[in-house]
XYZ file of N, CA and C in Angstrom:
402
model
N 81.332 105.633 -168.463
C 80.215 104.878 -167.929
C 78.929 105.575 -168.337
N 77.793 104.745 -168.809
C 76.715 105.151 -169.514
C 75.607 104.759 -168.598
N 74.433 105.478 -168.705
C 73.122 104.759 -167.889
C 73.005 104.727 -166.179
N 72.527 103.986 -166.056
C 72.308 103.759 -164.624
C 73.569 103.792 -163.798
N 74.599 103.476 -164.053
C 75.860 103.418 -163.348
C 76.568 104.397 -163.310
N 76.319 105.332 -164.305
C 76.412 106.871 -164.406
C 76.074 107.952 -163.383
N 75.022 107.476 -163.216
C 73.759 108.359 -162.326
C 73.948 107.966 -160.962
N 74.748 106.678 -160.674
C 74.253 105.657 -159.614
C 74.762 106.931 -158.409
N 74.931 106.949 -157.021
C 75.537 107.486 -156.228
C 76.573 106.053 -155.148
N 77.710 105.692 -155.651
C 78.315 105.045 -155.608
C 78.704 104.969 -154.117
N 79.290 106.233 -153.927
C 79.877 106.538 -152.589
C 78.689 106.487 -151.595
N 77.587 107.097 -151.702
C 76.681 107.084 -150.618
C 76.490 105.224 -150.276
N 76.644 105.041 -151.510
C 75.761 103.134 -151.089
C 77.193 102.736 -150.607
N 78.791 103.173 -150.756
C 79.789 102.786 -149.844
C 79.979 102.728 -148.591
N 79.341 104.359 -148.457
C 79.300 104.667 -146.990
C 77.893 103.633 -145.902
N 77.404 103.443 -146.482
C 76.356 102.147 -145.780
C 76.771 100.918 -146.104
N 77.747 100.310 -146.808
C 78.415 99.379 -146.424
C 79.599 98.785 -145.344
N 80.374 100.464 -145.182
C 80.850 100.545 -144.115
C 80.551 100.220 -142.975
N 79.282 100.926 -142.695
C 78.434 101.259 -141.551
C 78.518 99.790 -141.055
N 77.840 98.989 -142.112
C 77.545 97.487 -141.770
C 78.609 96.371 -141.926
N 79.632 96.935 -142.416
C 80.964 96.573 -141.599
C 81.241 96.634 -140.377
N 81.188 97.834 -140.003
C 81.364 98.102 -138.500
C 80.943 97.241 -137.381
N 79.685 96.198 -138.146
C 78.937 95.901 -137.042
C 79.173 94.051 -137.562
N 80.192 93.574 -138.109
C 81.082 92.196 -138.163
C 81.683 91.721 -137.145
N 81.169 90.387 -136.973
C 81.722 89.330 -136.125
C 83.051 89.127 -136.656
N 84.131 89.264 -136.566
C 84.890 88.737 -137.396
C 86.000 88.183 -136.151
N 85.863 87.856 -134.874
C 86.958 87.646 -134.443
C 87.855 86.768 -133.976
N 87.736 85.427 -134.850
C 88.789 84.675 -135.656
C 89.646 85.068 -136.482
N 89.138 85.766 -137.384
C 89.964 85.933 -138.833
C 90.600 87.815 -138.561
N 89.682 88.275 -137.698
C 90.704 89.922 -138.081
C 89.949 90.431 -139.287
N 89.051 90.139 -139.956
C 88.884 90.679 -141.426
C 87.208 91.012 -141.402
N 86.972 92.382 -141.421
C 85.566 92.558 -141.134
C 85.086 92.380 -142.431
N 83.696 92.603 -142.588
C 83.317 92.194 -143.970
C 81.924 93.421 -144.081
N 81.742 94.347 -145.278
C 80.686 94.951 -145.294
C 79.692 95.112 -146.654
N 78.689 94.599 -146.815
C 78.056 95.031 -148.053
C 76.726 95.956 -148.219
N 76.809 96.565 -148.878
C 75.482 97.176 -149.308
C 74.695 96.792 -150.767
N 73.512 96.531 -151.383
C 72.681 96.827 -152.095
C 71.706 97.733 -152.563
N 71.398 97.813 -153.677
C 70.027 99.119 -153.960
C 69.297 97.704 -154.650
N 68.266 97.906 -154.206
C 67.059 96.874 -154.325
C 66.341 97.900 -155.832
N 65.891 97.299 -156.672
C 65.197 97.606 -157.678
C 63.789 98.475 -157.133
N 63.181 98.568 -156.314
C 62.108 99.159 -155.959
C 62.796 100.422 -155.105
N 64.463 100.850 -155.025
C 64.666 101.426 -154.157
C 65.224 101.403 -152.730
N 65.095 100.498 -152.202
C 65.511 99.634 -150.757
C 67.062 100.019 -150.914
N 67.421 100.118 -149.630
C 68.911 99.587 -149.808
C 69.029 98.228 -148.644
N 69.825 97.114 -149.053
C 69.573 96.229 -147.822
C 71.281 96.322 -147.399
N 71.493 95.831 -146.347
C 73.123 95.254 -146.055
C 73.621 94.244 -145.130
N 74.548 93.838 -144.953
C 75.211 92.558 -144.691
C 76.425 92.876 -143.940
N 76.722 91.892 -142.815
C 78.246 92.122 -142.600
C 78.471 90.348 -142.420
N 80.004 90.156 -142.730
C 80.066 88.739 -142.046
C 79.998 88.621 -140.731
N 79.819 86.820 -140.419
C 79.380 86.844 -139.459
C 79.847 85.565 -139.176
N 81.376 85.199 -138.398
C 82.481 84.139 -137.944
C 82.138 83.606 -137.072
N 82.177 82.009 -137.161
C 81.523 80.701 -136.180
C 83.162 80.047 -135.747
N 83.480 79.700 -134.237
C 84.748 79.253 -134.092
C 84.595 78.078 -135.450
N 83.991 77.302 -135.751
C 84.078 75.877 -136.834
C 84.558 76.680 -137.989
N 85.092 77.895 -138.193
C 85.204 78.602 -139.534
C 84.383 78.357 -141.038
N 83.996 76.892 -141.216
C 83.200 76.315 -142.057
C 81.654 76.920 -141.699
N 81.285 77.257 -141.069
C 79.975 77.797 -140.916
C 80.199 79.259 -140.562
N 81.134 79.541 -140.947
C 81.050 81.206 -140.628
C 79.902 81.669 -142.230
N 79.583 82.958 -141.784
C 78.558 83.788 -142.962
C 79.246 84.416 -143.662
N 79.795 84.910 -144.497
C 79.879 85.579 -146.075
C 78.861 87.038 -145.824
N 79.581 88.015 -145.707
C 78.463 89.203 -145.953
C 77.322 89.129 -146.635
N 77.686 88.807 -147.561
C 75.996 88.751 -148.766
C 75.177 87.475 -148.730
N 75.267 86.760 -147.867
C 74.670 86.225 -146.745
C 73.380 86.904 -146.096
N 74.094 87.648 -145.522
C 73.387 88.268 -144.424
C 72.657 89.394 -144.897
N 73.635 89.945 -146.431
C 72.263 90.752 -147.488
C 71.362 90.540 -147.971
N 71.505 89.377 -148.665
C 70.416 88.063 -148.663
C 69.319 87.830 -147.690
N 69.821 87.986 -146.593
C 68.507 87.812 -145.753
C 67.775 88.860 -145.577
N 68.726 89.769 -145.067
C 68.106 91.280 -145.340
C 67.194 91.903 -146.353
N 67.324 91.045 -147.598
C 66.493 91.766 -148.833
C 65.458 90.948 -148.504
N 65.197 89.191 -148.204
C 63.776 88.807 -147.901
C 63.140 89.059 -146.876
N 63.870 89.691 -145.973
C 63.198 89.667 -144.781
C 62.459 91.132 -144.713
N 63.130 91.968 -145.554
C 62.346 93.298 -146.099
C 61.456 93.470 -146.932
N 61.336 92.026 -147.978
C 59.842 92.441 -148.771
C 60.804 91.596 -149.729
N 61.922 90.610 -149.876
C 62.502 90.840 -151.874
C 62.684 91.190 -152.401
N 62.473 91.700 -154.049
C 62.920 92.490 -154.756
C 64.295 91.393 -155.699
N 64.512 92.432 -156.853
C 65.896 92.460 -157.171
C 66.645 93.385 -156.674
N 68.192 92.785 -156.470
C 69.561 93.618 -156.782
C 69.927 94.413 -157.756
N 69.937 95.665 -157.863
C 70.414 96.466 -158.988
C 71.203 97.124 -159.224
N 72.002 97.110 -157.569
C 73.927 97.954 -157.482
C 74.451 97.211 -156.443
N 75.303 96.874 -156.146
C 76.249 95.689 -155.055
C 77.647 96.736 -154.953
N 78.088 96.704 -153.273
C 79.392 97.031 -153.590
C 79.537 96.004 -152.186
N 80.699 96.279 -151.864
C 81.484 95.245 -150.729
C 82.886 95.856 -150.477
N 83.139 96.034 -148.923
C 84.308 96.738 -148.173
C 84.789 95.697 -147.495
N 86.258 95.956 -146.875
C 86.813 95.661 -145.770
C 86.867 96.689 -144.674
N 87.825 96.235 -144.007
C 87.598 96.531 -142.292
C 88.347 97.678 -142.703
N 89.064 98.035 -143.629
C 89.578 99.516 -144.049
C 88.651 100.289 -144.897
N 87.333 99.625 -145.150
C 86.685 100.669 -146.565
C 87.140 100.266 -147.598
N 87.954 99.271 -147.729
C 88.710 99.329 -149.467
C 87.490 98.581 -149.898
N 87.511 98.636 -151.469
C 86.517 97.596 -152.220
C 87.177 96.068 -152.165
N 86.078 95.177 -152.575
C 86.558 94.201 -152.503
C 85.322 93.662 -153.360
N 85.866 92.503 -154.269
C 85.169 91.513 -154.815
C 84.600 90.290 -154.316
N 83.108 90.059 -154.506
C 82.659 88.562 -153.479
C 83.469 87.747 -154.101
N 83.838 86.633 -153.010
C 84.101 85.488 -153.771
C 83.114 84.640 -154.622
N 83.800 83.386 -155.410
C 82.466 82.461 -156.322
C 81.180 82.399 -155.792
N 81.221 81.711 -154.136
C 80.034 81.483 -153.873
C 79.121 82.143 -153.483
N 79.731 83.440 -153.315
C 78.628 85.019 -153.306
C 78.269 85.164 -154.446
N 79.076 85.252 -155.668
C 78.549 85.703 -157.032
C 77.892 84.746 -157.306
N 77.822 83.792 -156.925
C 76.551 82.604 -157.247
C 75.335 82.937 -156.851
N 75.194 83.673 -155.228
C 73.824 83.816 -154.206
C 73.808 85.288 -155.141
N 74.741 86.375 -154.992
C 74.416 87.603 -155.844
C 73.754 87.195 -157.260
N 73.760 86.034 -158.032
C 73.130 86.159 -159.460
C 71.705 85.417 -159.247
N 71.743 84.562 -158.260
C 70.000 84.315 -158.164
C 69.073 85.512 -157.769
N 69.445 87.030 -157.136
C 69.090 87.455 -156.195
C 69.035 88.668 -157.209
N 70.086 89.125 -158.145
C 70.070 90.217 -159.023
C 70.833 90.018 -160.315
N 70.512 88.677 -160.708
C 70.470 88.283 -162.194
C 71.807 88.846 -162.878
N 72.330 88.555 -164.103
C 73.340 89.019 -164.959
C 73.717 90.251 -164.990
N 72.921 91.113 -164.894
C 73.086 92.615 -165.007
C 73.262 93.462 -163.776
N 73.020 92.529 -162.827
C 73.121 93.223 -161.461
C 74.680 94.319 -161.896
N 75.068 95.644 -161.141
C 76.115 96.566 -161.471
C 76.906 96.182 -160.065
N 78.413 95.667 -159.972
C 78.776 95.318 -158.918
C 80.233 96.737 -158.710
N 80.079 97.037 -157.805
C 81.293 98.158 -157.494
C 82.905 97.398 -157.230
N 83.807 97.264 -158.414
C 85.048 96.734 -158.114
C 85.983 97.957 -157.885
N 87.187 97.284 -157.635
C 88.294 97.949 -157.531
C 88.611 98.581 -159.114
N 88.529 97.567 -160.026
C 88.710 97.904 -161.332
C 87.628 98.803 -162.026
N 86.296 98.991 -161.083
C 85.427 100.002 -162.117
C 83.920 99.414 -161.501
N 83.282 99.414 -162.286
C 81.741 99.256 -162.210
C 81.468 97.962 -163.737
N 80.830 96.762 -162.596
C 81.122 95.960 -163.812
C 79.484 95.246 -163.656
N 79.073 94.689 -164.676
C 77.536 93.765 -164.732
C 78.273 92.462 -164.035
N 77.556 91.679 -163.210
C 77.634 90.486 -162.635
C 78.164 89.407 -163.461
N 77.379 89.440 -164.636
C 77.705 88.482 -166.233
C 79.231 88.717 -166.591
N 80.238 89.655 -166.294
C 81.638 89.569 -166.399
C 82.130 89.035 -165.177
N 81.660 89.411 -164.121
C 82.020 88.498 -163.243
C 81.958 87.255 -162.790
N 80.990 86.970 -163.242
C 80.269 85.724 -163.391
C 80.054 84.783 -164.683
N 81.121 84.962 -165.278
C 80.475 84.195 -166.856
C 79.802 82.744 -167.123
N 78.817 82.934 -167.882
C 78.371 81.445 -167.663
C 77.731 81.152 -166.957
N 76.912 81.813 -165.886
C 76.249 81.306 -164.640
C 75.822 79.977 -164.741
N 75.355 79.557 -163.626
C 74.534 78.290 -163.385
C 73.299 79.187 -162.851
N 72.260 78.763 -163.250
C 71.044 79.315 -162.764
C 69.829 78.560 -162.608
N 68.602 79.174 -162.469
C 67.115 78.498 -162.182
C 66.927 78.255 -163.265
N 67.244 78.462 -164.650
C 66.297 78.102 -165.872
C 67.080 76.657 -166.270
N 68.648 76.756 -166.013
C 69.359 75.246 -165.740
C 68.444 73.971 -165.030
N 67.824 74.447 -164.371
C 67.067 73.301 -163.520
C 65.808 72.700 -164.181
N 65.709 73.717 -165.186
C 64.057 73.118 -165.857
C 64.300 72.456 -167.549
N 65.780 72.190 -167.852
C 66.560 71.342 -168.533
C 66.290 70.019 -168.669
């Protein structure tokens, strides 16, 4: 690993995803949910899910990171990781990597199980804002 992802401090931005695990609604499903970010200016924001009995309106961690980064000032995303209720890593699903690529673009660095990957492998192909002016 070269560059920024090199340098990154991986584990510290884990251990504050935890944290904000800890603090998940989850008790329908049993399955806590925790994320952290490093905001391009530095910030770190985070997220936990957040379960509605209708299950269809329950929150998605990066959700609630999402709000966290506007409600702190904005910015881009420039490192993403995501835990369970054990600490393990875990990958957002589609419709996170959809809200994660408006929020920290193709290159965003996402923490997998398999390694440290740009959003654009995870995401191939996006649909995006410049789609709309088509």
């Amino acid at each position: 690993m070269t560059g920024a992802a090199a340098v990154f401090d991986w584990e510290a931005l884990r251990v504050v995803a935890r944290e904000a695990m800890s603090r998940a609604y989850a008790p329908y499903s049993g399955y806590p949910v925790g994320v952290a970010a490093r905001v391009a200016d530095g910030r770190t924001v985070t997220g936990c899910n957040v379960e509605n009995a209708s299950y269809g309106l329950s929150l998605c961690a990066e959700c609630g990171l999402v709000s966290d980064l506007q409600r702190s000032g904005g910015g881009r995303l420039t490192h993403f990781t995501c835990v369970d209720g054990e600490g393990t890593l875990l990958v957002p699903c589609g419709r996170c990597r959809q809200l994660l690529h408006e929020f920290g673009g193709p290159d965003l660095l996402l923490d997998t199980p398999e390694g440290v990957l740009p959003l654009s492998e995870m995401l191939p192909q996006a649909f995006g804002p410049a789609h709309l002016t088509k």
